[in-house]
Each structure stands twice: as C-alpha cells, then as structure tokens.
Short mmCIF file of C-alpha atoms in Angstrom, two decimals:
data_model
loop_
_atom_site.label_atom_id
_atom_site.label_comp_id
_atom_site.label_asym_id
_atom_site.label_seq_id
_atom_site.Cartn_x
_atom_site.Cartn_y
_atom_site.Cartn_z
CA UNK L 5 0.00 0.00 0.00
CA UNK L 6 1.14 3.64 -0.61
CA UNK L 7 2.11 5.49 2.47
CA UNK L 8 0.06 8.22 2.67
CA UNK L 9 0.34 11.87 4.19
CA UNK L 10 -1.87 10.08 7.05
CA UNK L 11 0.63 7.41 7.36
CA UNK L 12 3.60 9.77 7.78
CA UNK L 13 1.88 11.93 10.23
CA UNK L 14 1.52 8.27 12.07
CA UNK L 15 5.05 7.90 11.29
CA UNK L 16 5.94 11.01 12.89
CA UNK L 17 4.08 10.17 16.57
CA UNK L 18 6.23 6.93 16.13
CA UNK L 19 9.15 8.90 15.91
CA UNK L 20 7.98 11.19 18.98
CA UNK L 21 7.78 8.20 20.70
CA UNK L 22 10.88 6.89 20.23
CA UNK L 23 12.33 9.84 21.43
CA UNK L 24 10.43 9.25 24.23
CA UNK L 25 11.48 5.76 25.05
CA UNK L 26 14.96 6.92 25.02
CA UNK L 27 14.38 8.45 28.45
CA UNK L 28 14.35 5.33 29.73
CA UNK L 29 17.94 4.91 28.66
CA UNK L 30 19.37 7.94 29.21
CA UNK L 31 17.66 9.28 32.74
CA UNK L 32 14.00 8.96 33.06
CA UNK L 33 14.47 10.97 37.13
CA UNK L 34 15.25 14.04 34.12
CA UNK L 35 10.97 14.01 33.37
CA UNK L 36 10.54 14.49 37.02
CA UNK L 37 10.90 18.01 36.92
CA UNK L 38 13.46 20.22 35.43
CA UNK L 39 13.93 21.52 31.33
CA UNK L 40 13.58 17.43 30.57
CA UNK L 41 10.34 17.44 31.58
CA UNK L 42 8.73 19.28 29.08
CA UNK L 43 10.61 18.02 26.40
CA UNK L 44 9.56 14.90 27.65
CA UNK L 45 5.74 16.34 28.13
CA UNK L 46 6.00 17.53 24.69
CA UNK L 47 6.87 14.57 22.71
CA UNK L 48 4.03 12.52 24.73
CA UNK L 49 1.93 15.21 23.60
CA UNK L 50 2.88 14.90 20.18
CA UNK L 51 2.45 10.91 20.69
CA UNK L 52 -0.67 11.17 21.89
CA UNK L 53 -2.12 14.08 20.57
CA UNK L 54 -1.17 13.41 16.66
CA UNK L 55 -3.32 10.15 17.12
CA UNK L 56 -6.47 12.75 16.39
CA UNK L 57 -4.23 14.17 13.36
CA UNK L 58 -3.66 11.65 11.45
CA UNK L 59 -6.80 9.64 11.06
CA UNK L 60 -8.94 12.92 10.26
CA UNK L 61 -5.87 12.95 7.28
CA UNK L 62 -6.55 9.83 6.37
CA UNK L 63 -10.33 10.57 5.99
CA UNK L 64 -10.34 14.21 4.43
CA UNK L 65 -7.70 12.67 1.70
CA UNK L 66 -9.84 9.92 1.26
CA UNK L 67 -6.46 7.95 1.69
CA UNK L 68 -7.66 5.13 4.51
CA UNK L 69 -5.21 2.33 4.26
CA UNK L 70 -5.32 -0.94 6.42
CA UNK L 71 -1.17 -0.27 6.64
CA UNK L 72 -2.15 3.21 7.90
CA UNK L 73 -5.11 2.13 10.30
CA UNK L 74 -2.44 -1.27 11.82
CA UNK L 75 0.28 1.33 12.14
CA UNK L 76 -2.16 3.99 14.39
CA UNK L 77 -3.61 0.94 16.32
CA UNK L 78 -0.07 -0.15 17.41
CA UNK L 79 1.37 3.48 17.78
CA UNK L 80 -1.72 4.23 20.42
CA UNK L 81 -0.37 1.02 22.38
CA UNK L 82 3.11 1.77 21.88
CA UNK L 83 2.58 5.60 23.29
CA UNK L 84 0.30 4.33 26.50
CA UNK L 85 2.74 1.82 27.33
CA UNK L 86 5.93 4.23 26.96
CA UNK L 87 4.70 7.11 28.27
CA UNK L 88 3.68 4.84 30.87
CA UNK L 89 6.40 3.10 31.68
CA UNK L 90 8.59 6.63 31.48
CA UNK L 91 6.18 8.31 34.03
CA UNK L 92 6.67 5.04 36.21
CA UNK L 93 10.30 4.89 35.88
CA UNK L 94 10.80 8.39 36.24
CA UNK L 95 9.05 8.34 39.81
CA UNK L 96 6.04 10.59 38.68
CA UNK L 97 3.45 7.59 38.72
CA UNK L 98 3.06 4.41 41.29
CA UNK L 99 4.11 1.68 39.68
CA UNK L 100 0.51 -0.17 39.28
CA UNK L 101 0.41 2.59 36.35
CA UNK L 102 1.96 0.13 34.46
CA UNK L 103 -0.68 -1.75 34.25
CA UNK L 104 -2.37 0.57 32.08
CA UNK L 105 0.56 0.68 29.78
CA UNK L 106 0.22 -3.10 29.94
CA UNK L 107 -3.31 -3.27 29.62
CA UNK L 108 -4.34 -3.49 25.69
CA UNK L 109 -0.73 -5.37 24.53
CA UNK L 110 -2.09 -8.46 27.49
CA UNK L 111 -5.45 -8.14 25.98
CA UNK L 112 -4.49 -8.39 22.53
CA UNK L 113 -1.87 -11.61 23.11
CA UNK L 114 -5.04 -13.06 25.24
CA UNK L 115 -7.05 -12.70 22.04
CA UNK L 116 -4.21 -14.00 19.55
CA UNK L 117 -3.82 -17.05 22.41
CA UNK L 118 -7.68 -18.12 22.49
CA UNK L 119 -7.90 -18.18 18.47
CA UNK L 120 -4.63 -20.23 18.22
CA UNK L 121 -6.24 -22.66 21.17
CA UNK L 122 -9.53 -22.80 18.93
CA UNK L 123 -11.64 -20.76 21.93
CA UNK L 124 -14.28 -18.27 20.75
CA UNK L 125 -13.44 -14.61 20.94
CA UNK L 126 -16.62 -12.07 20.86
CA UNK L 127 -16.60 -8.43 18.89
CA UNK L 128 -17.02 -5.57 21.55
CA UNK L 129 -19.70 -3.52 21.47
CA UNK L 130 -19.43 0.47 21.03
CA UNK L 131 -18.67 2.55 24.30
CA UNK L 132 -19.10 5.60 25.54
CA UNK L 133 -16.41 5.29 27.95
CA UNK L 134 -13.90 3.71 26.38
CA UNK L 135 -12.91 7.25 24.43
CA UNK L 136 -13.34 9.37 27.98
CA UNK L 137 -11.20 6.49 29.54
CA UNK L 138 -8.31 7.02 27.17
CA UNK L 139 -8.67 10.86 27.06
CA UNK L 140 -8.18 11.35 30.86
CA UNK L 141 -5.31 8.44 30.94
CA UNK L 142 -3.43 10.60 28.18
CA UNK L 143 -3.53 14.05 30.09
CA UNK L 144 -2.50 12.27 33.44
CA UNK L 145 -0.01 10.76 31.74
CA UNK L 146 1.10 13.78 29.70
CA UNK L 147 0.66 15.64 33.28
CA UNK L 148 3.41 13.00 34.97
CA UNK L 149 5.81 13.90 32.29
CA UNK L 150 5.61 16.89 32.38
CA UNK L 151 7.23 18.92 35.17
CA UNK L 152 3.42 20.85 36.46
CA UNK L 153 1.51 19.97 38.42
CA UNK L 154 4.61 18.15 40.71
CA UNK L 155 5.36 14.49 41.32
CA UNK L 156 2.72 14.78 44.36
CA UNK L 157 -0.14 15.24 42.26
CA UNK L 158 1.04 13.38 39.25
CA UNK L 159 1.06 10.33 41.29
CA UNK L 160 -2.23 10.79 42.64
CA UNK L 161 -3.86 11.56 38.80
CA UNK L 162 -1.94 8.43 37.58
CA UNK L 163 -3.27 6.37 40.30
CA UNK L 164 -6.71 7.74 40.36
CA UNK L 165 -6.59 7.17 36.18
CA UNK L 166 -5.18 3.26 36.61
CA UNK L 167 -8.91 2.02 38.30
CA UNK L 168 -11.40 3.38 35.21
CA UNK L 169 -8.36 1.52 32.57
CA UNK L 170 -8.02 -1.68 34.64
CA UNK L 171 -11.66 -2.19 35.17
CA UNK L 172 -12.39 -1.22 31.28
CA UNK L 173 -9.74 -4.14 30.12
CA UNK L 174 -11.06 -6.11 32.57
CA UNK L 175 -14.91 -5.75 31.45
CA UNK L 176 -14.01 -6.21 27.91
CA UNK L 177 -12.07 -9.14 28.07
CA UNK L 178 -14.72 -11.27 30.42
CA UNK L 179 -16.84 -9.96 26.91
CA UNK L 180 -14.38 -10.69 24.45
CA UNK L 181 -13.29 -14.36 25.99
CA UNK L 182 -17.53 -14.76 26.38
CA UNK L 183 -17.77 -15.20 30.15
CA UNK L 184 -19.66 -12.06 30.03
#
C-alpha cells in the first residue's frame, strides 16, 4: 500500500515516541521536573495528541489504508505503554500505572492465544467510555511527564486514572473471551 500523508503523520508520533522511550535509557528521574520534563511532556503530547491528526488525514484525503489504520492501532499502544512506563520509571506515577501501559498489549496476546487454542473470541460492542477512559489516561499521563503539576499530584492523577483503565480491560475481556 502507498504510504500516505496520514501514514507519515503516524510515522511522525512513532518517531515522537521513540524519542520518548529513550528516556528510559538515558535518565527517566530528568521528566521528574526540570527543562527534561517538558521536552519529555511535549513529545508525549505529540504521541498522543497526533493520534487525532492523522486519522482525520486519512479521511479528508480519502487515503484510509489498512497499513495506515495497523500502524495507528499499534502506535496508540506503543505511546500508552511508553509514556507509561517513562512516568513510572521516572518516579512521577506508582508503579501499578503500568498496568495501564500493559493493559491493551495483554489483551491483545489473550485474544491471539484463544484463536490459536480454537476458543471463541466475541466483537465488543461500542462505548461511551472507552474514548473518555483514554482521554483522561493521556492528560495524566502527559501531566506526569511533564514537570506541572509536581510528582505529588502526578502520582495521585496516575493512580486515580489506573482504576477506570483496569476495570475497562477487565470488562471487555470477560466480553471478548464470552464469560460475560
């Protein structure tokens, strides 16, 4: 398929990301607070954030690709889990905030295990939460990376955001597996 002004904005958040992940290399205590922090706040942001960018792209070019629509599905993963992890490492969020990093890469491997067992998988149904869910676990995130409002209340909003995620994943995968 032809990569697409869509895909390269996609490409871009990627990129963001990686940049990202490298704190975890070089010294995640640096998004704690500090000149690093919003460097580190502002490629989450750009993570996170593009993910609106690039699919309205992708529909006012009339360019939707399945390449384009894999590669946002694993980028919005990819930028929960790093920013994540980075905001856990980093000492801005407890580290149970990793299980919302964790959360839809364990769902999806449950999903690819039941199929290659033979077990039924179910389609979920349209939320209304699941959007709200993922917009308030971005800006706590973005907030723990960045150096406002303080590791004190970072860790609280990461906390406070990790119940609404876990309970979500949870929900949908007693759907998806059918016990629910």
């Amino acid at each position: 398929e032809p990569v697409t002004a869509a895909t390269a904005v996609t490409t871009l958040r990627a990129s963001a990301l990686a940049l990202l992940g490298a704190y975890l290399v070089v010294d995640p205590a640096a998004t704690a607070g500090g000149g690093d922090g919003w460097l580190a706040g502002a490629l989450f942001a750009v993570a996170a954030g593009g993910d609106a960018v690039d699919g309205a792209v992708a529909r006012a070019t009339d360019a939707v690709t399945e390449l384009g629509a894999e590669l946002d599905v694993e980028v919005d993963g990819a930028t929960v889990l790093v920013g994540a992890t980075v905001a856990v490492v980093a000492g801005a969020a407890p580290v149970a905030f990793l299980a919302v990093g964790l959360a839809r890469p364990l769902f999806a491997y449950g999903l690819r295990r039941r199929r290659r067992r033979g077990l039924p998988t179910h389609d979920l149904r349209p939320s209304r939460v699941r959007r709200p869910i993922g917009a308030a676990t971005m800006l706590a995130t973005w907030l723990a990376l960045s150096p406002v409002p303080g590791t004190g209340a970072s860790r609280l909003l990461t906390a406070v955001a990790t119940v609404p995620v876990v309970a979500s994943f949870v929900r949908d995968w007693l759907v998806a597996s059918g016990r629910l």
